[in-house]
Amino acid sequence: MTAVPAPGRRYASGRPLVACQRVRKLFGRFVALEEVSVEVNRGEVVCFIGPSGSGKSTLLRCINGLETVDGGRVLFDGSPLPTRAADLRHVRQRMGMVFQSFELFPHKTALANVTVGPIRVLGMPPAAARVRAEALLDKVGLADKAGSYPSALSGGQQQRVAIARALAMEPEVILFDEPTSALDPETIGEVLTVMKRLADEGMTMVVVTHEMTFARRVGDWVVVFDRGQVVEEGLPGDIFDRPREARTRDFLSHLGWDDSGRRHRPAGSA
């Protein structure tokens, strides 16, 4: 893709914050990604949707260097991801990552989970890190859980702590890898509400999700994956109301969306 704004797509600057250019990724003989090109602009919420195993999470891991690419390249703020470990760590400090399995330290309280990054990575004084962490826990609705350990928190609460932890590093973009897939229906909404609030505040977000209503209502740009390729991409209204490709229509129909962009049976919620 080129850096020419698509109609209706938000552009905060002349170049995308994240650009994946013809990315190819192999696992042995299995082609996980084939010639995938995607751009993410500052201030956008870009949602990756598609069947399980279609390459969405793999591309997310390529974006922050957890996976190396076998072809093409990933650019962050105009520069290719570095190959030296120390340089890559520096770039990762500018990206937040929220995993589906929370990845909290079980032996640390919610507050300590949020302060550990700023203290150890950014060199922030503990007192200042604590103030930041308390404010962020309040932001995600968990001010009263600062002293709780992950085992005492619900899945939704743990995921909100993980979001606060990502925010504590003051990232330029947050990557969400199916953040609600491990949650029960009662707690999905509380996580999506926090994510929507971040979107409203202008946080750049890349979200791998099966929550179609969230992608439809909150996303600025939707990318549809299938079999390691981008099937189509566009504004949410176009993808959900007027999908061009049969594979997109089949995928949405399977999840309960009809051709007019309306759900005709239960699917994701926001």
mmCIF file of N, CA and C in Angstrom, residues 56-67 92-104 159 161-169 171-179 204 206 208:
data_model
loop_
_atom_site.group_PDB
_atom_site.id
_atom_site.type_symbol
_atom_site.label_atom_id
_atom_site.label_comp_id
_atom_site.label_asym_id
_atom_site.label_seq_id
_atom_site.Cartn_x
_atom_site.Cartn_y
_atom_site.Cartn_z
ATOM 1 N N LYS A 56 -3.842 -13.168 11.500
ATOM 2 C CA LYS A 56 -4.025 -11.884 12.191
ATOM 3 C C LYS A 56 -3.028 -11.707 13.332
ATOM 4 N N SER A 57 -2.986 -12.665 14.235
ATOM 5 C CA SER A 57 -2.089 -12.562 15.393
ATOM 6 C C SER A 57 -0.629 -12.667 14.971
ATOM 7 N N THR A 58 -0.369 -13.460 13.937
ATOM 8 C CA THR A 58 1.008 -13.566 13.457
ATOM 9 C C THR A 58 1.508 -12.212 12.967
ATOM 10 N N LEU A 59 0.684 -11.488 12.229
ATOM 11 C CA LEU A 59 1.110 -10.165 11.770
ATOM 12 C C LEU A 59 1.309 -9.225 12.949
ATOM 13 N N LEU A 60 0.454 -9.308 13.954
ATOM 14 C CA LEU A 60 0.609 -8.456 15.131
ATOM 15 C C LEU A 60 1.957 -8.715 15.795
ATOM 16 N N ARG A 61 2.347 -9.987 15.892
ATOM 17 C CA ARG A 61 3.620 -10.342 16.505
ATOM 18 C C ARG A 61 4.802 -9.919 15.626
ATOM 19 N N CYS A 62 4.596 -9.866 14.321
ATOM 20 C CA CYS A 62 5.643 -9.347 13.439
ATOM 21 C C CYS A 62 5.809 -7.843 13.624
ATOM 22 N N ILE A 63 4.709 -7.153 13.892
ATOM 23 C CA ILE A 63 4.771 -5.702 14.039
ATOM 24 C C ILE A 63 5.669 -5.308 15.203
ATOM 25 N N ASN A 64 5.607 -6.055 16.320
ATOM 26 C CA ASN A 64 6.454 -5.666 17.460
ATOM 27 C C ASN A 64 7.697 -6.535 17.598
ATOM 28 N N GLY A 65 7.996 -7.310 16.568
ATOM 29 C CA GLY A 65 9.257 -8.038 16.554
ATOM 30 C C GLY A 65 9.277 -9.328 17.344
ATOM 31 N N LEU A 66 8.130 -9.780 17.844
ATOM 32 C CA LEU A 66 8.102 -11.077 18.514
ATOM 33 C C LEU A 66 8.312 -12.208 17.508
ATOM 34 N N GLU A 67 7.967 -11.957 16.253
ATOM 35 C CA GLU A 67 8.255 -12.878 15.155
ATOM 36 C C GLU A 67 9.064 -12.125 14.106
ATOM 37 N N ARG A 92 10.274 -1.333 20.968
ATOM 38 C CA ARG A 92 9.145 -1.946 21.673
ATOM 39 C C ARG A 92 8.654 -1.091 22.828
ATOM 40 N N GLN A 93 9.530 -0.264 23.394
ATOM 41 C CA GLN A 93 9.092 0.635 24.446
ATOM 42 C C GLN A 93 8.043 1.617 23.949
ATOM 43 N N ARG A 94 8.003 1.811 22.636
ATOM 44 C CA ARG A 94 7.036 2.742 22.050
ATOM 45 C C ARG A 94 5.741 2.035 21.640
ATOM 46 N N MET A 95 5.702 0.716 21.843
ATOM 47 C CA MET A 95 4.516 -0.075 21.519
ATOM 48 C C MET A 95 4.024 -0.792 22.775
ATOM 49 N N GLY A 96 2.756 -0.687 23.049
ATOM 50 C CA GLY A 96 2.171 -1.497 24.113
ATOM 51 C C GLY A 96 1.623 -2.784 23.510
ATOM 52 N N MET A 97 1.551 -3.820 24.329
ATOM 53 C CA MET A 97 1.024 -5.106 23.844
ATOM 54 C C MET A 97 0.118 -5.678 24.913
ATOM 55 N N VAL A 98 -1.093 -6.032 24.534
ATOM 56 C CA VAL A 98 -2.050 -6.657 25.437
ATOM 57 C C VAL A 98 -2.398 -8.019 24.855
ATOM 58 N N PHE A 99 -2.085 -9.082 25.612
ATOM 59 C CA PHE A 99 -2.275 -10.450 25.145
ATOM 60 C C PHE A 99 -3.620 -11.002 25.602
ATOM 61 N N GLN A 100 -4.081 -12.041 24.938
ATOM 62 C CA GLN A 100 -5.350 -12.649 25.332
ATOM 63 C C GLN A 100 -5.256 -13.343 26.684
ATOM 64 N N SER A 101 -4.050 -13.757 27.079
ATOM 65 C CA SER A 101 -3.887 -14.491 28.344
ATOM 66 C C SER A 101 -3.355 -13.611 29.470
ATOM 67 N N PHE A 102 -3.481 -12.306 29.340
ATOM 68 C CA PHE A 102 -3.177 -11.304 30.373
ATOM 69 C C PHE A 102 -1.678 -11.124 30.628
ATOM 70 N N GLU A 103 -0.957 -12.246 30.885
ATOM 71 C CA GLU A 103 0.493 -12.210 31.092
ATOM 72 C C GLU A 103 0.903 -11.329 32.279
ATOM 73 N N LEU A 104 0.092 -11.339 33.329
ATOM 74 C CA LEU A 104 0.457 -10.592 34.538
ATOM 75 C C LEU A 104 1.415 -11.418 35.391
ATOM 76 N N GLN A 159 -7.486 -8.319 32.688
ATOM 77 C CA GLN A 159 -7.199 -7.722 31.393
ATOM 78 C C GLN A 159 -7.150 -6.201 31.488
ATOM 79 N N VAL A 161 -6.074 -4.591 34.115
ATOM 80 C CA VAL A 161 -4.753 -4.320 34.687
ATOM 81 C C VAL A 161 -3.699 -4.381 33.581
ATOM 82 N N ALA A 162 -3.830 -5.360 32.681
ATOM 83 C CA ALA A 162 -2.881 -5.483 31.574
ATOM 84 C C ALA A 162 -2.923 -4.247 30.676
ATOM 85 N N ILE A 163 -4.104 -3.693 30.469
ATOM 86 C CA ILE A 163 -4.218 -2.466 29.678
ATOM 87 C C ILE A 163 -3.554 -1.308 30.408
ATOM 88 N N ALA A 164 -3.774 -1.206 31.720
ATOM 89 C CA ALA A 164 -3.123 -0.154 32.504
ATOM 90 C C ALA A 164 -1.613 -0.302 32.452
ATOM 91 N N ARG A 165 -1.128 -1.550 32.502
ATOM 92 C CA ARG A 165 0.313 -1.798 32.421
ATOM 93 C C ARG A 165 0.869 -1.318 31.086
ATOM 94 N N ALA A 166 0.146 -1.590 30.003
ATOM 95 C CA ALA A 166 0.596 -1.120 28.687
ATOM 96 C C ALA A 166 0.612 0.400 28.632
ATOM 97 N N LEU A 167 -0.403 1.034 29.176
ATOM 98 C CA LEU A 167 -0.490 2.498 29.161
ATOM 99 C C LEU A 167 0.607 3.143 29.995
ATOM 100 N N ALA A 168 1.072 2.441 31.019
ATOM 101 C CA ALA A 168 2.085 3.013 31.916
ATOM 102 C C ALA A 168 3.381 3.336 31.195
ATOM 103 N N MET A 169 3.635 2.676 30.076
ATOM 104 C CA MET A 169 4.845 2.929 29.304
ATOM 105 C C MET A 169 4.666 4.085 28.320
ATOM 106 N N PRO A 171 2.899 4.370 25.475
ATOM 107 C CA PRO A 171 3.212 3.936 24.109
ATOM 108 C C PRO A 171 2.561 4.825 23.059
ATOM 109 N N GLU A 172 3.090 4.760 21.858
ATOM 110 C CA GLU A 172 2.504 5.472 20.733
ATOM 111 C C GLU A 172 1.420 4.647 20.054
ATOM 112 N N VAL A 173 1.436 3.350 20.266
ATOM 113 C CA VAL A 173 0.422 2.455 19.728
ATOM 114 C C VAL A 173 0.286 1.288 20.702
ATOM 115 N N ILE A 174 -0.926 0.763 20.824
ATOM 116 C CA ILE A 174 -1.144 -0.446 21.616
ATOM 117 C C ILE A 174 -1.664 -1.530 20.687
ATOM 118 N N LEU A 175 -1.042 -2.702 20.758
ATOM 119 C CA LEU A 175 -1.439 -3.862 19.972
ATOM 120 C C LEU A 175 -2.242 -4.796 20.874
ATOM 121 N N PHE A 176 -3.460 -5.107 20.479
ATOM 122 C CA PHE A 176 -4.343 -5.984 21.250
ATOM 123 C C PHE A 176 -4.509 -7.292 20.498
ATOM 124 N N ASP A 177 -4.088 -8.393 21.120
ATOM 125 C CA ASP A 177 -4.203 -9.702 20.482
ATOM 126 C C ASP A 177 -5.383 -10.458 21.083
ATOM 127 N N GLU A 178 -6.543 -10.341 20.450
ATOM 128 C CA GLU A 178 -7.772 -10.986 20.914
ATOM 129 C C GLU A 178 -7.957 -10.785 22.415
ATOM 130 N N PRO A 179 -8.077 -9.540 22.866
ATOM 131 C CA PRO A 179 -8.073 -9.251 24.302
ATOM 132 C C PRO A 179 -9.264 -9.788 25.072
ATOM 133 N N THR A 204 -3.736 5.320 19.316
ATOM 134 C CA THR A 204 -3.556 4.466 18.147
ATOM 135 C C THR A 204 -3.609 3.011 18.605
ATOM 136 N N VAL A 206 -4.145 -1.251 17.322
ATOM 137 C CA VAL A 206 -4.335 -2.326 16.351
ATOM 138 C C VAL A 206 -4.948 -3.481 17.128
ATOM 139 N N VAL A 208 -6.672 -7.233 17.071
ATOM 140 C CA VAL A 208 -7.098 -8.518 16.521
ATOM 141 C C VAL A 208 -8.314 -8.943 17.327
#
